[in-house]
Amino acid sequence: RLWAGRIWLNPPYAQPLISQFVAKLISEKNITQAVVLVNNATETQWGQDLLRWCNAVCFPAGRIKFWHPRKVSVSVPLQGQMLCYRGKELKKFVATFDKQGVVFCK
């Protein structure tokens, strides 16, 4: 199945799924914009590939808390996250996410 248009991606964080999701995203040619929320595993191959592919990345000032409708406690990841962006709305991404943490652009 092809991915096209605007994409929000928060893939499974386990291997090999995260590598497969990132590879699928990067291989698609009809994506106009994408925001990807993943662990900031910048040392991994998929992390390096994603950082090379994106136009901007935000490293949030704190860890993102995940909520589940059927669980009482809130899950906090063991490591920080990054939000990677690719698209033509770079100024909007920076204006929005600069309030959340440090944003770097290519």
Coordinates of C-alpha atoms in Angstrom, one line a residue:
R1 CA 0.0 0.0 0.0
L2 CA 1.3 3.4 -0.9
W3 CA 1.6 6.3 1.5
A4 CA 0.8 9.7 0.1
G5 CA -0.1 13.3 1.2
R6 CA 0.4 14.4 4.7
I7 CA 1.7 11.7 7.1
W8 CA 1.8 11.6 10.9
L9 CA 4.0 8.6 12.0
N10 CA 4.6 7.3 15.5
P11 CA 5.8 3.8 14.6
P12 CA 6.3 0.9 16.9
Y13 CA 9.6 1.5 18.8
A14 CA 10.7 -2.2 18.7
Q15 CA 13.1 -3.6 16.1
P16 CA 12.7 -4.5 13.3
L17 CA 9.5 -2.6 13.0
I18 CA 10.8 0.9 13.6
S19 CA 13.5 0.3 10.9
Q20 CA 10.8 -1.0 8.5
F21 CA 8.5 1.9 9.1
V22 CA 11.2 4.5 8.6
A23 CA 12.5 2.8 5.4
K24 CA 8.9 2.7 4.1
L25 CA 8.4 6.4 4.8
I26 CA 11.7 7.4 3.2
S27 CA 11.0 5.3 0.1
E28 CA 7.6 6.9 -0.6
K29 CA 7.6 9.5 -3.4
N30 CA 4.1 11.0 -3.0
I31 CA 4.4 12.4 0.6
T32 CA 3.9 16.1 0.7
Q33 CA 4.5 16.5 4.4
A34 CA 5.5 14.2 7.3
V35 CA 6.0 14.5 11.0
V36 CA 7.6 11.5 12.7
L37 CA 7.8 11.0 16.4
V38 CA 10.4 8.5 17.5
N39 CA 13.0 7.9 20.2
N40 CA 16.1 10.1 19.7
A41 CA 18.2 7.1 18.8
T42 CA 20.5 9.2 16.7
E43 CA 23.2 6.4 16.8
T44 CA 21.0 3.9 14.9
Q45 CA 21.0 3.4 11.2
W46 CA 17.3 4.2 11.0
G47 CA 17.9 7.4 13.1
Q48 CA 20.7 8.5 10.8
D49 CA 18.5 7.8 7.7
L50 CA 15.6 9.7 9.1
L51 CA 17.8 12.7 10.1
R52 CA 19.3 12.8 6.6
W53 CA 15.8 12.7 5.0
C54 CA 14.0 15.3 7.1
N55 CA 14.2 19.1 6.7
A56 CA 14.0 19.8 10.5
V57 CA 14.1 18.1 13.8
C58 CA 12.8 19.1 17.2
F59 CA 14.3 17.6 20.4
P60 CA 11.6 18.3 23.0
A61 CA 12.6 19.8 26.3
G62 CA 11.1 16.9 28.2
R63 CA 10.0 13.4 27.6
I64 CA 6.6 13.0 25.9
K65 CA 4.1 11.3 28.1
F66 CA 1.9 8.7 26.4
W67 CA -1.7 8.2 27.4
H68 CA -3.8 5.0 27.0
P69 CA -7.6 5.1 27.4
R70 CA -7.7 1.8 29.3
K71 CA -4.7 2.3 31.6
V72 CA -4.6 4.3 34.9
S73 CA -0.9 5.2 34.9
V74 CA 0.8 7.4 32.3
S75 CA 3.7 5.9 30.5
V76 CA 6.9 7.9 30.3
P77 CA 9.6 6.6 27.9
L78 CA 13.1 5.7 29.2
Q79 CA 14.8 8.0 26.6
G80 CA 14.0 11.3 24.9
Q81 CA 12.2 11.7 21.6
M82 CA 12.6 13.6 18.4
L83 CA 10.1 14.9 16.0
C84 CA 11.4 14.9 12.4
Y85 CA 9.7 17.0 9.7
R86 CA 9.8 17.0 6.0
G87 CA 7.8 19.3 3.8
K88 CA 7.2 22.8 2.5
E89 CA 5.8 24.2 5.7
L90 CA 9.1 24.5 7.5
K91 CA 8.4 27.9 9.0
K92 CA 5.1 26.6 10.5
F93 CA 6.9 23.5 11.9
V94 CA 9.6 25.7 13.5
A95 CA 7.1 28.2 14.9
T96 CA 5.0 25.4 16.5
F97 CA 7.8 23.1 17.8
D98 CA 10.2 25.8 18.9
K99 CA 8.0 26.3 21.9
Q100 CA 8.4 22.6 22.8
G101 CA 12.2 22.3 22.5
V102 CA 15.3 22.9 20.4
V103 CA 14.6 22.8 16.6
F104 CA 17.4 22.3 14.0
C105 CA 16.8 22.9 10.3
K106 CA 18.8 22.0 7.3

